[in-house]
Amino acid sequence: MAEMAQGALFADEHTLRVGELAARLTRAVAAAFPGEVWVRGEVDGLRRPGPSGHVYFNLCERNSRRGPTSTVSVALYRADRLRVERELRAYPSFRMDDGLEVRVRGRVQYAYGRLQLVVSAIDPVHTLGRLAADRERVLRALAAEGLLEANRRLPLGPVPLHVAVVTRAGSAACEDVLAELRGSGLGFRVSLVDAQVQGTAAVPSMLRALTVAGRLRPDAVLLVRGGGARTDLAPFDDERLARAVARSPVPVVAGVGHEIDSTVADEVAHTTAKTPTAAAATVVALVARALERAEAAWLGVARRGPGAAAAA
């Protein structure tokens, strides 16, 4: 009897159809956000344009590196994407990628069973300014702790024939370095340590790779990556990577980006080269000079030897 009474009580309560609930949610969101809003957060799960031409990703807010505490789905539909891309051509240093903090403008809507931010504009100045500010903060912290010169104080031997190359295996940067070393005709021993060099996985991957490289006890570590937008090189400004380079037990030769690029990793490395090829050329030049000195010394000995005296 009690169960029947309870069932009758529930039967008197108004029941919404799914469509009615969705309509109420749509109206409530539209009333709460009548116009577009600016939102900033970290890009996560970026999906490049597919057949539809749309771009989808999440904006996250994190209290720590362990995971997002708040997340909102974002859509950049094809028409808006094409217009935004045209506007962003004025900022070649900016390129969207996972792990990057961005500031976007869009309308909040409830559709297809989920809340979504439909983006109409992206502010590249916010991202580039944030990256520059973070870079200066990291450099000040490292300078205060005396870490900017730590790796430079390590002796880089005159004949660094064993080099560990930390980069993405098979990348253009990797092939450029290997080609420079092979083309020298010198007997280099190369230990290639594969690492991600872009995106959210880049810093943890390079930290692991530097640890592996150090254990191999090479004469030098070549930390290299090819060129890209300023935002692509953001992992090389990371404080954790900078500290790992500074504290490396092996001299690090950094060759990151193009000639005009400069990162925190460059600032703390033992030697900075403008490009991956130039990083390889640095160790090639050291070995070549050592070989020249050895040959000159041998010729000097030969000139002073018994045979030379007899010929005179």
XYZ file of C-alpha atoms in Angstrom:
312
model
C 0.000 0.000 0.000
C 2.866 2.368 0.873
C 4.507 1.695 -2.494
C 1.242 2.414 -4.332
C 0.830 5.661 -2.415
C 4.358 6.715 -3.224
C 3.822 5.854 -6.903
C 0.640 7.937 -6.945
C 2.555 10.835 -5.395
C 5.203 10.685 -8.109
C 2.523 10.465 -10.779
C 1.244 13.920 -9.754
C 4.633 15.521 -10.447
C 5.054 17.289 -13.796
C 7.237 15.369 -16.220
C 9.193 17.072 -18.979
C 9.781 15.529 -22.343
C 13.418 15.487 -23.441
C 12.654 18.111 -26.065
C 11.075 20.379 -23.451
C 14.097 20.053 -21.168
C 16.469 20.828 -24.052
C 14.382 23.851 -25.042
C 14.452 25.207 -21.471
C 18.206 24.722 -21.271
C 18.660 26.475 -24.620
C 16.583 29.458 -23.492
C 18.335 29.598 -20.096
C 21.787 29.658 -21.689
C 20.706 32.275 -24.236
C 19.304 34.466 -21.445
C 22.470 34.093 -19.340
C 24.757 34.834 -22.304
C 22.872 37.149 -24.681
C 26.060 38.229 -26.471
C 29.533 36.898 -27.194
C 32.045 36.551 -24.368
C 35.834 36.413 -24.129
C 37.213 33.245 -22.516
C 40.808 32.223 -21.840
C 42.100 28.748 -21.150
C 44.489 26.038 -22.254
C 43.906 24.258 -25.546
C 43.414 20.510 -25.238
C 42.444 17.839 -27.774
C 42.799 20.097 -30.815
C 41.454 18.453 -33.950
C 42.561 19.980 -37.237
C 40.068 20.573 -40.057
C 38.646 17.391 -41.512
C 36.307 17.033 -44.479
C 33.868 19.480 -42.865
C 36.501 22.177 -42.414
C 35.500 22.671 -38.774
C 37.968 22.718 -35.840
C 37.093 21.314 -32.427
C 38.973 21.444 -29.133
C 38.519 21.919 -25.394
C 39.453 24.915 -23.302
C 40.753 23.837 -19.892
C 41.681 25.492 -16.661
C 44.224 23.715 -14.473
C 45.243 24.072 -10.857
C 48.242 21.889 -11.542
C 49.837 19.918 -14.357
C 48.002 16.784 -13.295
C 44.790 17.512 -15.102
C 42.086 20.056 -15.931
C 39.743 21.268 -13.209
C 37.275 22.914 -15.613
C 36.646 22.175 -19.284
C 34.393 23.597 -21.976
C 33.940 22.284 -25.514
C 34.815 24.679 -28.325
C 33.838 24.722 -31.987
C 35.365 26.880 -34.703
C 33.172 26.369 -37.730
C 34.544 26.532 -41.260
C 33.335 30.026 -42.227
C 34.676 31.537 -39.012
C 37.862 29.468 -39.274
C 38.689 30.811 -42.718
C 38.160 34.393 -41.557
C 40.166 33.858 -38.343
C 43.015 32.276 -40.318
C 43.145 35.319 -42.599
C 43.356 37.598 -39.553
C 46.084 35.474 -37.964
C 48.352 35.782 -41.009
C 49.499 39.073 -39.511
C 50.929 37.024 -36.580
C 53.211 34.350 -38.085
C 54.610 33.629 -34.608
C 51.216 32.314 -33.485
C 49.944 28.813 -34.140
C 47.262 26.966 -32.178
C 48.370 23.805 -30.429
C 47.607 21.701 -27.378
C 48.941 23.103 -24.119
C 48.826 26.701 -25.318
C 46.896 29.335 -23.380
C 44.588 31.260 -25.702
C 41.958 33.977 -25.415
C 38.952 33.468 -27.671
C 35.635 35.200 -28.278
C 32.435 33.324 -28.977
C 28.824 32.662 -28.153
C 27.790 30.164 -25.530
C 25.103 27.813 -26.720
C 23.365 24.627 -25.689
C 22.842 22.382 -28.699
C 22.854 18.687 -29.507
C 22.793 17.812 -25.826
C 25.867 19.731 -24.730
C 27.100 23.155 -23.777
C 29.535 24.610 -26.301
C 31.455 27.789 -27.046
C 31.234 28.685 -30.730
C 34.308 30.785 -31.487
C 34.358 33.775 -33.802
C 37.720 35.388 -32.891
C 41.140 34.478 -31.422
C 43.455 36.976 -29.719
C 47.075 36.064 -30.633
C 48.525 39.029 -28.715
C 47.344 37.516 -25.420
C 49.131 34.226 -26.110
C 52.368 35.764 -27.386
C 52.444 38.230 -24.490
C 51.870 35.446 -21.981
C 54.678 33.375 -23.498
C 57.069 36.343 -23.361
C 56.163 37.101 -19.743
C 56.617 33.457 -18.710
C 59.969 33.347 -20.497
C 61.248 36.381 -18.592
C 59.994 34.955 -15.297
C 61.845 31.672 -15.896
C 65.069 33.460 -16.883
C 64.961 35.596 -13.730
C 64.434 32.533 -11.547
C 67.292 30.628 -13.191
C 69.627 33.622 -12.940
C 68.836 34.039 -9.241
C 69.846 30.416 -8.652
C 73.013 30.643 -10.748
C 71.748 28.092 -13.269
C 72.250 30.106 -16.456
C 75.982 29.291 -16.415
C 75.831 25.831 -14.807
C 76.038 23.753 -17.984
C 78.633 26.076 -19.535
C 80.975 25.324 -16.662
C 81.218 21.689 -17.778
C 84.263 20.938 -19.948
C 83.436 20.110 -23.561
C 86.289 17.897 -24.695
C 88.315 18.702 -27.811
C 87.261 15.475 -29.538
C 83.507 14.938 -28.885
C 83.108 11.899 -31.126
C 80.274 10.325 -29.101
C 77.174 12.515 -29.333
C 73.636 11.854 -28.125
C 71.009 13.506 -30.326
C 67.753 14.356 -28.542
C 64.988 15.108 -31.047
C 62.070 13.547 -32.885
C 63.404 10.513 -34.774
C 62.843 10.849 -38.500
C 62.160 14.587 -38.360
C 63.806 17.064 -40.718
C 65.952 18.310 -37.824
C 67.105 14.772 -37.068
C 68.002 14.088 -40.703
C 69.859 17.407 -40.998
C 71.999 16.596 -37.957
C 72.788 13.068 -39.105
C 73.643 14.292 -42.613
C 76.053 16.904 -41.208
C 77.794 14.342 -39.004
C 78.011 11.736 -41.782
C 79.180 14.275 -44.327
C 82.128 15.281 -42.162
C 83.851 11.984 -42.844
C 84.803 11.764 -39.179
C 84.172 8.725 -36.995
C 81.237 9.960 -34.947
C 79.336 7.563 -32.725
C 75.725 8.760 -32.617
C 73.149 7.759 -30.003
C 69.707 8.907 -31.176
C 67.248 9.427 -28.296
C 63.720 9.926 -29.620
C 61.632 12.684 -28.024
C 58.476 14.647 -28.728
C 59.384 18.276 -29.393
C 55.941 19.879 -29.735
C 52.636 19.808 -27.874
C 51.683 18.878 -24.333
C 53.789 15.698 -24.349
C 56.967 17.496 -25.432
C 58.379 18.574 -22.072
C 57.917 15.228 -20.240
C 59.259 13.428 -23.316
C 62.375 15.607 -23.550
C 62.983 15.308 -19.810
C 63.004 11.518 -20.138
C 65.218 11.708 -23.216
C 67.783 13.943 -21.488
C 67.929 11.478 -18.587
C 68.513 8.596 -21.009
C 71.117 10.590 -22.923
C 73.008 11.428 -19.736
C 73.202 7.777 -18.768
C 74.871 6.968 -22.090
C 77.831 9.150 -21.034
C 78.343 10.850 -24.404
C 80.827 13.660 -24.961
C 77.976 16.034 -25.800
C 74.183 16.096 -26.076
C 72.625 17.765 -29.110
C 69.137 19.062 -28.236
C 67.600 20.086 -31.549
C 64.320 20.978 -33.216
C 63.499 22.508 -36.582
C 61.822 25.841 -37.156
C 58.206 26.750 -36.591
C 55.951 29.408 -35.139
C 56.966 30.972 -31.832
C 54.157 29.076 -30.168
C 55.531 25.781 -31.557
C 58.777 26.381 -29.657
C 57.033 27.043 -26.332
C 58.178 23.716 -24.767
C 61.785 24.932 -25.020
C 60.879 27.862 -22.722
C 59.522 25.517 -20.047
C 61.165 25.897 -16.642
C 61.377 22.150 -16.034
C 63.250 21.585 -19.295
C 65.538 24.548 -18.615
C 66.487 23.160 -15.218
C 67.163 19.730 -16.726
C 69.466 21.242 -19.355
C 71.249 23.383 -16.769
C 71.824 20.393 -14.488
C 72.748 17.933 -17.232
C 75.955 16.040 -16.369
C 76.926 16.341 -20.042
C 77.483 19.557 -22.052
C 74.358 20.356 -24.077
C 74.554 21.930 -27.531
C 71.156 23.457 -28.357
C 70.000 24.049 -31.913
C 66.338 25.063 -31.808
C 64.339 26.688 -34.583
C 65.602 29.175 -37.152
C 68.420 31.696 -36.873
C 66.138 34.385 -35.399
C 64.672 32.121 -32.700
C 65.857 32.146 -29.093
C 64.502 30.013 -26.251
C 65.247 29.513 -22.573
C 66.886 26.191 -23.463
C 69.363 28.155 -25.595
C 70.148 30.421 -22.652
C 71.054 27.573 -20.293
C 72.799 25.255 -22.765
C 76.583 24.906 -22.828
C 76.673 26.052 -26.464
C 73.947 27.621 -28.578
C 73.676 27.066 -32.316
C 71.232 28.823 -34.623
C 69.845 25.675 -36.253
C 70.020 21.876 -35.865
C 72.569 21.719 -38.702
C 74.682 24.367 -36.970
C 74.555 22.347 -33.733
C 76.027 19.349 -35.543
C 78.553 21.608 -37.272
C 79.728 22.784 -33.843
C 80.958 19.340 -32.804
C 82.263 18.639 -36.313
C 84.406 21.786 -36.112
C 85.791 20.785 -32.703
C 86.858 17.348 -33.926
C 88.235 18.738 -37.193
C 90.385 21.271 -35.329
C 91.669 18.557 -32.998
C 92.565 16.437 -36.024
C 94.368 19.370 -37.639
C 96.355 19.977 -34.463
C 97.288 16.303 -34.257
C 98.409 16.226 -37.895
C 100.423 19.418 -37.453
C 102.085 17.968 -34.359
C 102.915 14.760 -36.230
C 104.446 16.708 -39.101
C 106.512 18.660 -36.581
C 107.788 15.437 -35.049
C 108.545 14.026 -38.489
C 110.564 17.105 -39.440
C 112.682 16.776 -36.307
C 113.129 12.977 -36.582
C 116.293 11.076 -37.547
C 115.146 10.695 -41.122
C 114.734 14.443 -41.515
C 118.255 15.029 -40.083
C 119.814 12.493 -42.482
C 118.058 14.070 -45.457
C 119.441 17.472 -44.445
